[in-house]
Coordinates of C-alpha atoms and ligand atoms in Angstrom, one line a residue:
M1091 CA 52.0 112.9 -30.1
S1092 CA 51.5 109.4 -30.6
S1093 CA 51.4 108.5 -34.3
F1094 CA 48.3 106.5 -34.4
K1095 CA 46.2 109.3 -33.0
N1096 CA 46.7 111.8 -35.9
K1097 CA 46.3 109.3 -38.6
V1098 CA 43.3 108.9 -41.0
I1099 CA 43.0 105.3 -42.1
Y1100 CA 41.1 104.4 -45.3
Q1101 CA 39.7 100.9 -45.8
V1102 CA 40.0 99.2 -49.1
Y1103 CA 38.0 96.2 -50.0
P1104 CA 40.3 94.6 -52.4
K1105 CA 37.6 92.5 -53.9
S1106 CA 35.4 95.7 -55.0
F1107 CA 38.2 98.4 -55.3
K1108 CA 39.6 98.1 -58.9
D1109 CA 39.9 95.1 -61.1
S1110 CA 43.1 95.3 -63.3
N1111 CA 42.7 92.2 -65.5
G1112 CA 39.2 91.9 -66.5
D1113 CA 38.0 88.9 -64.4
G1114 CA 35.5 91.0 -62.6
I1115 CA 37.4 90.8 -59.3
G1116 CA 39.4 93.8 -57.7
D1117 CA 43.1 92.8 -57.2
L1118 CA 46.3 94.2 -55.8
P1119 CA 47.5 95.7 -59.2
G1120 CA 44.1 97.6 -59.1
I1121 CA 45.1 99.3 -55.9
I1122 CA 48.5 100.1 -57.0
E1123 CA 46.9 102.0 -59.9
K1124 CA 44.6 104.1 -57.5
I1125 CA 47.4 105.1 -54.9
P1126 CA 47.7 108.6 -56.5
Y1127 CA 43.9 108.9 -55.8
L1128 CA 44.2 107.8 -52.1
A1129 CA 47.3 110.3 -51.8
Q1130 CA 45.3 113.1 -53.3
L1131 CA 42.6 112.4 -50.6
G1132 CA 45.3 112.8 -48.1
I1133 CA 45.2 109.6 -46.1
D1134 CA 48.0 108.0 -44.1
M1135 CA 47.4 104.3 -44.2
I1136 CA 45.2 101.8 -46.0
W1137 CA 43.5 98.9 -44.2
L1138 CA 43.3 95.9 -46.6
N1139 CA 40.5 93.2 -46.1
P1140 CA 42.0 89.8 -46.3
F1141 CA 43.6 88.9 -49.7
Y1142 CA 45.1 85.6 -48.6
K1143 CA 44.5 82.4 -50.0
S1144 CA 40.9 81.4 -49.4
P1145 CA 37.8 79.4 -50.9
Q1146 CA 36.0 82.7 -50.3
N1147 CA 33.0 81.3 -48.5
D1148 CA 33.2 84.4 -46.3
N1149 CA 34.8 86.7 -48.6
G1150 CA 38.4 85.8 -47.5
Y1151 CA 37.8 85.8 -43.9
D1152 CA 38.1 82.0 -44.2
V1153 CA 41.8 82.0 -44.6
A1154 CA 43.4 78.9 -46.1
D1155 CA 46.9 80.2 -46.0
Y1156 CA 48.0 83.3 -44.0
K1157 CA 51.2 83.9 -45.7
S1158 CA 50.1 84.0 -49.1
V1159 CA 48.2 86.0 -51.8
D1160 CA 45.3 84.4 -53.3
P1161 CA 45.9 84.1 -57.1
M1162 CA 42.7 85.9 -57.8
F1163 CA 44.1 89.1 -56.1
G1164 CA 47.5 88.8 -57.7
T1165 CA 50.9 87.6 -56.6
M1166 CA 53.5 88.4 -53.6
E1167 CA 55.4 90.4 -55.9
D1168 CA 52.2 92.7 -56.4
F1169 CA 51.9 92.8 -52.8
E1170 CA 55.6 94.1 -52.2
E1171 CA 55.2 96.5 -55.2
L1172 CA 52.0 97.8 -53.5
V1173 CA 54.0 98.4 -50.2
R1174 CA 56.5 100.3 -52.3
V1175 CA 54.2 102.4 -54.3
A1176 CA 52.2 103.2 -51.3
K1177 CA 55.3 104.2 -49.5
K1178 CA 56.5 106.6 -52.2
H1179 CA 53.1 108.4 -51.7
G1180 CA 53.4 108.6 -47.9
I1181 CA 50.9 105.9 -47.3
E1182 CA 51.4 102.6 -45.3
L1183 CA 49.5 99.6 -45.2
M1184 CA 47.4 97.9 -42.5
L1185 CA 46.6 94.4 -42.9
D1186 CA 43.6 92.1 -41.7
M1187 CA 44.5 89.3 -39.3
V1188 CA 41.9 86.7 -38.9
F1189 CA 43.0 84.8 -35.8
N1190 CA 39.8 83.5 -34.4
H1191 CA 39.5 80.9 -37.1
T1192 CA 41.0 79.4 -40.1
S1193 CA 39.1 77.9 -43.3
T1194 CA 38.5 74.4 -43.1
E1195 CA 40.5 74.3 -46.1
H1196 CA 43.7 75.5 -44.2
E1197 CA 46.4 72.8 -44.0
W1198 CA 46.0 72.8 -40.2
F1199 CA 42.6 71.7 -40.3
Q1200 CA 43.1 69.2 -43.1
K1201 CA 45.9 67.6 -41.4
A1202 CA 43.6 67.4 -38.3
L1203 CA 40.8 65.9 -40.3
A1204 CA 43.5 63.3 -41.7
G1205 CA 44.1 62.2 -38.1
D1206 CA 47.2 64.3 -37.0
T1207 CA 46.6 64.8 -33.3
Y1208 CA 49.1 67.7 -33.1
Y1209 CA 46.9 69.8 -35.5
Q1210 CA 43.6 68.6 -33.9
D1211 CA 44.7 70.3 -30.8
F1212 CA 44.6 73.4 -33.0
Y1213 CA 40.7 73.5 -32.9
Y1214 CA 38.0 73.0 -30.4
I1215 CA 36.9 69.4 -31.3
R1216 CA 34.7 67.8 -28.9
P1217 CA 32.6 64.8 -28.4
P1218 CA 28.9 64.7 -28.4
K1219 CA 26.9 65.0 -25.1
A1220 CA 26.1 61.6 -23.6
D1221 CA 22.7 61.7 -24.9
G1222 CA 24.2 62.4 -28.4
S1223 CA 23.4 66.0 -28.8
L1224 CA 25.6 68.5 -29.8
P1225 CA 28.6 69.5 -27.3
T1226 CA 26.7 72.9 -26.4
N1227 CA 23.8 74.5 -27.5
W1228 CA 25.7 77.4 -29.1
Q1229 CA 24.5 79.2 -32.0
S1230 CA 26.7 80.5 -35.0
K1231 CA 26.7 84.0 -35.7
F1232 CA 25.8 83.5 -39.2
G1233 CA 22.8 81.3 -38.4
G1234 CA 22.3 77.6 -37.3
D1235 CA 24.4 75.5 -34.8
A1236 CA 27.9 76.5 -34.0
W1237 CA 29.1 72.8 -34.3
A1238 CA 29.5 70.7 -37.4
P1239 CA 30.7 67.2 -37.6
F1240 CA 34.4 66.5 -37.7
G1241 CA 34.7 64.3 -40.7
D1242 CA 33.6 60.8 -39.9
T1243 CA 35.1 60.8 -36.4
G1244 CA 31.7 61.1 -34.4
N1245 CA 33.1 64.4 -32.8
Y1246 CA 32.4 67.9 -33.8
Y1247 CA 34.4 71.1 -34.2
L1248 CA 33.2 74.5 -33.1
H1249 CA 32.5 77.4 -35.7
L1250 CA 31.2 80.5 -34.0
Y1251 CA 31.0 81.9 -37.8
D1252 CA 30.3 79.8 -40.9
V1253 CA 30.6 76.2 -40.9
T1254 CA 33.9 76.6 -43.1
Q1255 CA 35.5 78.8 -40.4
A1256 CA 36.8 76.5 -37.7
D1257 CA 37.6 78.3 -34.3
L1258 CA 41.3 78.1 -33.2
D1259 CA 42.1 77.0 -29.8
W1260 CA 44.2 79.8 -28.3
H1261 CA 44.9 77.7 -25.1
N1262 CA 47.6 75.9 -27.3
P1263 CA 50.7 77.6 -27.2
N1264 CA 51.4 76.0 -30.7
V1265 CA 48.7 77.9 -32.1
Q1266 CA 49.9 81.1 -30.5
R1267 CA 53.4 80.6 -32.2
E1268 CA 52.1 80.2 -35.5
L1269 CA 49.8 83.2 -35.4
F1270 CA 52.5 85.5 -33.8
D1271 CA 54.7 84.2 -36.6
V1272 CA 52.2 85.3 -39.2
V1273 CA 52.4 89.1 -37.9
N1274 CA 55.9 88.9 -38.0
F1275 CA 56.1 87.6 -41.5
W1276 CA 54.0 90.6 -42.8
L1277 CA 55.8 93.1 -40.7
D1278 CA 59.0 92.0 -42.4
K1279 CA 57.2 92.9 -45.6
G1280 CA 57.0 96.3 -44.5
V1281 CA 53.4 96.4 -43.1
K1282 CA 52.9 99.2 -40.4
G1283 CA 49.4 98.4 -39.3
F1284 CA 47.1 95.4 -38.2
R1285 CA 43.4 94.9 -37.9
F1286 CA 42.3 91.8 -35.7
D1287 CA 39.2 90.3 -36.7
V1288 CA 36.7 89.4 -34.0
L1289 CA 39.6 89.7 -31.5
N1290 CA 37.6 89.5 -28.4
V1291 CA 36.1 86.2 -28.9
I1292 CA 39.4 84.2 -29.2
G1293 CA 39.4 83.5 -25.3
K1294 CA 36.9 80.5 -24.8
D1295 CA 37.1 78.5 -21.8
E1296 CA 38.7 75.1 -21.9
V1297 CA 35.5 73.5 -20.8
L1298 CA 32.6 74.5 -22.8
V1299 CA 29.2 74.7 -21.2
D1300 CA 25.7 75.3 -22.6
S1301 CA 24.2 78.7 -22.6
T1302 CA 20.7 79.4 -21.0
G1303 CA 19.6 80.0 -24.5
N1304 CA 19.6 83.7 -24.3
A1305 CA 21.8 85.0 -27.0
S1306 CA 23.5 87.9 -24.9
Q1307 CA 24.2 85.4 -22.1
E1308 CA 25.7 83.2 -24.4
K1309 CA 28.0 85.7 -26.1
S1310 CA 29.4 86.3 -22.5
L1311 CA 30.4 82.8 -22.4
Y1312 CA 33.5 83.6 -24.8
T1313 CA 33.3 87.3 -25.3
D1314 CA 35.9 89.8 -23.5
T1315 CA 37.1 86.9 -21.2
P1316 CA 40.1 87.9 -18.9
I1317 CA 42.2 85.6 -20.8
V1318 CA 41.6 87.4 -24.1
H1319 CA 43.8 90.3 -22.5
E1320 CA 46.4 88.0 -21.9
Y1321 CA 46.4 86.7 -25.5
I1322 CA 46.5 90.3 -26.9
H1323 CA 49.4 91.1 -24.5
A1324 CA 51.3 88.2 -25.9
I1325 CA 50.9 88.9 -29.4
N1326 CA 51.9 92.5 -28.8
Q1327 CA 55.1 91.3 -26.9
A1328 CA 55.8 88.7 -29.7
S1329 CA 55.3 90.8 -32.6
F1330 CA 54.0 94.3 -33.3
G1331 CA 54.7 95.7 -29.9
V1332 CA 58.6 95.3 -30.4
A1333 CA 58.5 96.7 -33.7
K1334 CA 58.4 100.7 -33.9
D1335 CA 55.1 102.7 -34.5
I1336 CA 52.8 99.9 -35.4
V1337 CA 49.2 100.8 -35.5
T1338 CA 46.7 98.1 -34.2
V1339 CA 43.1 98.0 -34.0
G1340 CA 41.0 95.1 -32.6
E1341 CA 37.4 94.5 -34.1
M1342 CA 35.6 93.9 -30.7
S1343 CA 32.0 92.4 -30.9
S1344 CA 29.6 93.4 -28.2
T1345 CA 32.3 94.7 -26.2
T1346 CA 32.1 97.1 -23.0
I1347 CA 33.9 100.5 -22.3
Q1348 CA 35.8 98.8 -19.5
N1349 CA 37.2 96.1 -21.7
G1350 CA 37.9 99.0 -24.3
I1351 CA 40.0 100.7 -21.8
L1352 CA 41.8 97.5 -21.0
Y1353 CA 42.5 96.9 -24.7
T1354 CA 43.8 100.3 -25.3
N1355 CA 45.2 102.0 -22.4
P1356 CA 49.0 102.1 -23.4
E1357 CA 50.2 100.9 -20.1
R1358 CA 48.5 97.5 -20.7
E1359 CA 50.5 97.0 -23.9
E1360 CA 47.6 95.7 -25.8
L1361 CA 46.4 97.6 -28.9
S1362 CA 46.3 101.2 -30.3
M1363 CA 42.5 101.3 -30.6
I1364 CA 39.4 99.4 -30.9
F1365 CA 36.3 99.2 -33.3
S1366 CA 33.1 99.0 -31.2
F1367 CA 29.6 98.6 -32.7
H1368 CA 26.9 99.8 -30.3
H1369 CA 26.4 102.9 -32.0
L1370 CA 25.5 100.9 -35.3
K1371 CA 22.6 98.8 -33.5
V1372 CA 20.3 101.9 -33.0
D1373 CA 18.3 100.9 -36.1
Y1374 CA 17.9 97.1 -34.9
K1375 CA 14.5 96.7 -33.6
D1376 CA 14.7 94.9 -30.0
G1377 CA 18.3 94.1 -30.8
D1378 CA 17.4 92.3 -34.1
K1379 CA 19.6 93.2 -36.9
W1380 CA 16.8 91.8 -39.4
A1381 CA 14.2 93.7 -38.0
N1382 CA 14.2 97.4 -39.2
Q1383 CA 13.3 100.6 -37.1
D1384 CA 14.0 104.0 -37.6
M1385 CA 17.4 105.2 -36.1
D1386 CA 16.7 106.1 -32.5
F1387 CA 18.8 109.2 -32.5
A1388 CA 18.5 109.7 -28.5
Q1389 CA 20.2 106.4 -28.0
L1390 CA 22.9 107.0 -30.5
K1391 CA 23.8 110.2 -28.9
E1392 CA 23.9 108.5 -25.5
I1393 CA 26.1 105.8 -26.9
M1394 CA 28.6 108.0 -28.6
D1395 CA 28.7 110.1 -25.5
E1396 CA 29.4 107.2 -23.3
W1397 CA 32.1 105.8 -25.3
Q1398 CA 33.9 109.2 -25.7
V1399 CA 33.6 109.9 -22.0
G1400 CA 34.5 106.5 -20.8
M1401 CA 37.5 106.0 -23.1
Q1402 CA 38.9 109.5 -22.4
E1403 CA 38.7 108.8 -18.6
G1404 CA 40.3 105.5 -18.9
N1405 CA 43.0 106.9 -21.3
G1406 CA 41.7 104.5 -24.1
W1407 CA 41.4 105.1 -27.7
N1408 CA 38.7 104.7 -30.1
A1409 CA 38.5 104.0 -33.7
V1410 CA 35.7 106.4 -35.0
F1411 CA 33.9 105.2 -38.0
W1412 CA 30.4 104.6 -39.4
N1413 CA 31.0 102.5 -42.3
N1414 CA 33.0 99.2 -43.2
H1415 CA 32.4 96.1 -45.4
D1416 CA 30.3 94.5 -42.8
Q1417 CA 27.8 97.7 -42.5
P1418 CA 25.4 99.2 -45.0
R1419 CA 26.3 102.6 -46.2
I1420 CA 25.6 105.1 -43.4
N1421 CA 24.3 108.2 -45.6
S1422 CA 21.5 105.8 -46.6
R1423 CA 21.0 104.3 -43.5
F1424 CA 20.9 107.4 -41.1
A1425 CA 20.4 110.2 -43.7
N1426 CA 18.8 111.1 -47.1
P1427 CA 21.5 111.0 -49.8
E1428 CA 18.8 111.1 -52.6
K1429 CA 17.7 114.4 -51.6
Y1430 CA 20.7 115.8 -49.8
P1431 CA 23.8 113.8 -51.2
F1432 CA 26.3 116.2 -50.1
E1433 CA 25.0 117.3 -46.8
S1434 CA 24.2 113.8 -45.7
T1435 CA 27.5 112.3 -46.3
T1436 CA 29.5 115.1 -45.0
M1437 CA 27.6 115.8 -41.9
L1438 CA 27.9 112.1 -41.0
A1439 CA 31.7 112.5 -41.7
T1440 CA 32.0 115.7 -39.7
T1441 CA 30.5 113.9 -36.7
I1442 CA 33.3 111.2 -36.8
H1443 CA 36.2 113.0 -37.6
F1444 CA 36.0 115.8 -34.9
L1445 CA 35.3 113.2 -32.1
R1446 CA 38.2 112.0 -29.7
G1447 CA 39.6 109.0 -32.0
T1448 CA 41.2 107.9 -35.1
P1449 CA 38.7 108.2 -38.1
Y1450 CA 38.3 105.4 -40.8
I1451 CA 37.0 106.2 -44.2
Y1452 CA 35.6 103.2 -46.0
Q1453 CA 36.1 103.1 -49.9
G1454 CA 33.5 105.3 -51.7
E1455 CA 32.4 107.2 -48.7
E1456 CA 34.5 110.0 -49.6
I1457 CA 32.2 110.4 -52.8
G1458 CA 29.0 109.9 -51.3
M1459 CA 28.4 106.2 -52.6
T1460 CA 25.0 104.7 -51.2
N1461 CA 23.3 101.5 -50.5
P1462 CA 22.5 99.7 -53.9
N1463 CA 19.0 98.9 -53.0
F1464 CA 19.0 95.5 -55.2
D1465 CA 15.5 94.2 -55.1
S1466 CA 16.1 90.6 -55.7
I1467 CA 17.9 88.2 -53.3
E1468 CA 19.6 86.9 -56.5
D1469 CA 21.8 89.9 -56.4
Y1470 CA 23.3 89.4 -53.1
V1471 CA 26.2 87.3 -52.4
D1472 CA 27.0 87.4 -48.8
I1473 CA 26.4 84.4 -46.9
E1474 CA 25.1 86.2 -43.7
S1475 CA 22.5 88.0 -45.9
L1476 CA 21.6 84.7 -47.9
N1477 CA 21.3 82.8 -44.4
A1478 CA 19.0 85.4 -42.8
Y1479 CA 16.9 85.6 -46.1
Q1480 CA 16.3 81.8 -45.7
E1481 CA 15.6 82.2 -41.8
L1482 CA 13.1 85.3 -42.4
R1483 CA 11.3 83.1 -45.2
A1484 CA 11.2 80.3 -42.8
K1485 CA 9.2 82.3 -40.3
G1486 CA 6.5 83.1 -42.7
L1487 CA 7.5 86.4 -44.2
N1488 CA 6.9 86.6 -48.1
N1489 CA 9.5 87.8 -50.5
G1490 CA 8.9 91.5 -50.3
E1491 CA 8.7 91.5 -46.2
A1492 CA 11.9 89.2 -46.2
M1493 CA 13.8 91.7 -48.6
E1494 CA 13.3 94.8 -46.5
P1495 CA 15.7 94.1 -43.8
I1496 CA 18.1 92.7 -46.3
K1497 CA 18.0 95.7 -48.5
A1498 CA 18.5 97.8 -45.3
K1499 CA 21.3 95.6 -43.5
S1500 CA 22.9 93.3 -45.8
R1501 CA 26.7 93.4 -45.7
D1502 CA 26.6 93.6 -49.5
N1503 CA 25.5 97.3 -49.4
S1504 CA 29.1 98.2 -48.8
R1505 CA 30.5 95.8 -51.0
T1506 CA 29.3 96.8 -54.5
P1507 CA 32.2 97.9 -56.8
M1508 CA 34.0 101.3 -56.3
Q1509 CA 32.4 103.8 -58.7
W1510 CA 35.3 105.2 -60.7
N1511 CA 33.4 106.5 -63.6
A1512 CA 30.4 106.6 -65.9
E1513 CA 31.7 103.8 -68.1
P1514 CA 30.0 100.2 -68.1
H1515 CA 30.3 98.7 -64.5
A1516 CA 31.5 102.2 -63.1
G1517 CA 35.0 101.7 -64.6
F1518 CA 35.5 99.0 -62.0
T1519 CA 36.3 96.3 -64.5
T1520 CA 36.1 95.5 -68.2
G1521 CA 34.7 92.2 -67.5
H1522 CA 31.7 91.0 -65.6
P1523 CA 31.9 92.2 -61.8
W1524 CA 31.5 89.5 -59.1
I1525 CA 28.6 91.8 -57.7
K1526 CA 26.3 94.0 -59.3
V1527 CA 27.3 97.8 -59.5
A1528 CA 25.1 100.2 -57.7
A1529 CA 22.7 101.9 -60.5
N1530 CA 23.5 105.2 -59.4
Y1531 CA 27.2 105.3 -60.7
P1532 CA 26.4 107.5 -63.8
L1533 CA 25.9 110.3 -61.2
I1534 CA 28.0 109.3 -58.3
N1535 CA 31.6 108.4 -59.4
V1536 CA 35.1 109.6 -58.7
E1537 CA 35.6 111.1 -62.2
Q1538 CA 32.7 113.2 -61.8
E1539 CA 33.3 114.2 -58.0
L1540 CA 36.7 115.3 -58.9
Q1541 CA 35.4 117.4 -61.7
N1542 CA 32.1 118.9 -60.1
G1543 CA 31.6 117.6 -56.8
R1544 CA 32.2 119.0 -53.0
T1545 CA 32.3 115.8 -51.1
F1546 CA 35.9 114.6 -51.9
K1547 CA 37.1 118.2 -51.1
Y1548 CA 35.1 118.4 -47.8
Y1549 CA 36.7 115.0 -47.0
Q1550 CA 40.3 116.5 -47.9
E1551 CA 39.6 119.3 -45.7
L1552 CA 38.6 117.3 -42.8
I1553 CA 41.9 115.4 -43.0
R1554 CA 44.0 118.5 -43.7
L1555 CA 42.5 120.0 -40.6
R1556 CA 43.5 117.0 -38.4
K1557 CA 47.1 117.7 -39.7
K1558 CA 46.9 121.1 -38.8
L1559 CA 45.1 121.4 -35.6
P1560 CA 46.5 119.4 -32.4
I1561 CA 43.0 120.3 -30.8
I1562 CA 41.3 117.7 -33.3
V1563 CA 43.8 115.1 -32.1
E1564 CA 44.4 115.8 -28.4
G1565 CA 41.5 118.0 -27.2
S1566 CA 39.3 116.8 -24.5
Y1567 CA 35.6 115.9 -25.2
R1568 CA 32.5 117.0 -23.8
M1569 CA 28.9 116.7 -25.2
I1570 CA 26.7 119.9 -25.1
A1571 CA 23.2 120.5 -25.6
K1572 CA 22.5 117.0 -24.4
E1573 CA 18.9 117.4 -24.7
H1574 CA 18.5 118.5 -28.2
P1575 CA 16.4 116.3 -30.3
S1576 CA 18.1 116.5 -33.6
I1577 CA 21.6 118.0 -33.3
F1578 CA 24.5 115.9 -31.9
A1579 CA 26.8 118.7 -30.3
Y1580 CA 29.9 118.5 -28.7
E1581 CA 33.0 120.4 -27.5
R1582 CA 36.7 119.9 -27.7
V1583 CA 39.2 121.7 -25.6
W1584 CA 43.0 122.1 -25.8
D1585 CA 45.5 124.6 -24.7
N1586 CA 43.6 128.1 -25.3
Q1587 CA 41.5 126.8 -28.1
Q1588 CA 37.8 125.4 -28.0
L1589 CA 36.0 123.6 -30.8
I1590 CA 32.2 123.7 -31.1
V1591 CA 30.9 120.9 -33.2
L1592 CA 27.3 120.9 -34.2
N1593 CA 25.5 118.3 -36.3
H1594 CA 22.0 118.4 -37.5
F1595 CA 20.8 114.7 -38.4
Y1596 CA 17.4 115.6 -39.8
E1597 CA 15.9 117.3 -42.7
G1598 CA 14.4 120.9 -42.3
E1599 CA 15.8 123.8 -40.0
T1600 CA 16.5 123.6 -36.4
V1601 CA 17.6 126.0 -33.8
I1602 CA 20.3 125.6 -31.2
D1603 CA 20.8 128.0 -28.1
L1604 CA 24.3 128.0 -26.9
S1605 CA 24.0 130.7 -24.4
E1606 CA 24.8 128.3 -21.4
E1607 CA 28.3 127.7 -22.9
N1608 CA 29.3 131.4 -22.5
I1609 CA 31.1 131.6 -25.6
D1610 CA 33.0 134.7 -26.5
W1611 CA 31.7 135.1 -30.0
A1612 CA 34.2 137.8 -30.7
K1613 CA 37.1 135.3 -30.7
A1614 CA 35.0 132.7 -32.7
K1615 CA 35.4 131.9 -36.4
V1616 CA 33.8 129.0 -38.6
L1617 CA 36.3 126.5 -39.1
L1618 CA 34.1 124.4 -41.4
T1619 CA 30.6 123.9 -42.6
N1620 CA 28.8 122.1 -45.2
G1621 CA 26.2 124.9 -45.5
E1622 CA 26.0 128.5 -44.9
I1623 CA 25.8 130.4 -41.5
S1624 CA 25.1 134.2 -41.5
K1625 CA 26.3 135.5 -37.9
L1626 CA 28.1 133.4 -35.1
Q1627 CA 25.9 134.0 -31.8
D1628 CA 24.4 132.2 -29.3
T1629 CA 21.2 131.1 -31.3
L1630 CA 22.3 129.4 -34.5
T1631 CA 20.0 127.9 -37.0
L1632 CA 21.1 124.6 -38.9
K1633 CA 19.6 123.6 -42.1
S1634 CA 19.0 119.9 -43.4
Y1635 CA 22.0 117.7 -42.3
Q1636 CA 24.1 120.7 -41.9
S1637 CA 27.2 120.6 -39.8
L1638 CA 29.1 123.7 -38.4
V1639 CA 32.4 123.5 -36.5
I1640 CA 33.4 126.6 -34.8
L1641 CA 36.9 127.5 -33.5
I1642 CA 37.4 130.0 -30.7
E1643 CA 40.9 131.1 -29.6
K1644 CA 40.9 132.3 -26.2
Ligands
GLC168 C1 34.4 90.1 -38.9 C2 34.6 90.5 -40.3 C3 33.4 90.0 -41.2 C4 33.6 88.3 -41.0 C5 33.6 87.9 -39.3 C6 34.0 86.6 -39.4 O1 33.3 90.5 -38.3 O2 34.5 92.0 -40.3 O3 33.5 90.4 -42.5 O4 32.5 87.7 -41.7 O5 34.5 88.9 -38.9 O6 35.5 86.5 -39.7
CA169 CA1 41.1 90.8 -61.2

């Protein structure tokens, strides 16, 4: 069994996990302190968001030195200690490699600015068009133009993200060599996994051309281009691919199943798995993140099913997840954690953990943390949210109207401090936290959860079952009850076993009829549920946000 398939990966957002020195910012010693907690949960690997030297304009995704620890997070010795302590607890580390761009404070960019042509070739620096306009009409993903003046040279540099995140030119072999070296540097430190940031946009053409002005046509000019696969194969062969048992995951923005297969089919020697995001856009109105609509459940089922089936047929592999540092909390988003805190969180978790793929848990998910619902734009920090708010206001929305999508979609929803206990600032810091703590921390926190809660225990059970039953890892996937309006149901089959996984995404009772499946109920038992079930039979009634997993031994 390949090792990356049976792992459960836990994402730590270092800035918000645990502050050890009272400066209000989470740090590496804070993570070390909490390793026993993560070991208790049972996870195998921790993905750490960037902790490298950075001006923090995009919370560390603007890297100024790939081989360093930013003093605000600790020291290199702290990192080495973290590797040791984690290993003692059977936990490995996955680091975040931000290779599409560097911070404009990176030495390479600074040298380029100072006139060093060797380093100018590291970036996309282009003259304006003959009429003096920008080199292309591309838009930054964080709002505004994707080009900014390159010093006072009259030229411009490309930034698909923030203006302080300059895109690297992967056509340049010197860029590749430097970046491969970064991966090897961390491999030497005992790192066993890598998450590659926005990896499928590194393959721009050498000659950049205007888009039609249509956003998706524009993305296609630089997303999933054939050369990206060559670049990824090259990283693989120059670093992690020649080491043993390294887990890799690429963050793929607006990708396709066809490319997902190419990225992850083992024969291609690219990556272990990818993150895709289509299932997290079903509450975007007409594709617009900053316009709210209720989750489109039929569409959600369809997307999940297409990806499961497609990747299975092409022997690809998915990372399965709902939450991360860029997404609002899924329980607040797709369920009702105020009224059904346990059921909402665990139903969504069940849906993911039994799918074909490697599950990720985002910090706080295992105790049912929710969106903070901050009312004032003053409480938000994230550059994308602040830009979006300005744009919404400029479009004529009043404060209240502009705040609605911000509250629902801001990336800060998941970036509020981890809630450890009921002490001030949720026990995250003794100082003043860099971002406010969610007000519900006296109720929702680790201490409380471990004493009286059921959510953490349920997650422990999900992880334990994955270790125990190969069907969860290896089984084939097929959707059942496709037309059911409120249940996402699927089957996994392996050897002489069958799993039926039913997830009710709404409040109230619903009935599902499984007679078409010809299940031999005498051989069935409840493997897991977050509610109660009286008798296993063809017609089953599920309560609000109930999940039911049935194991049938043939
Ligand atoms: C990824 C990261 C996100 C960051 C962006 C630019 O999407 O997850 O946090 O802002 O890349 O690096
Ligand atoms: Ca600190």
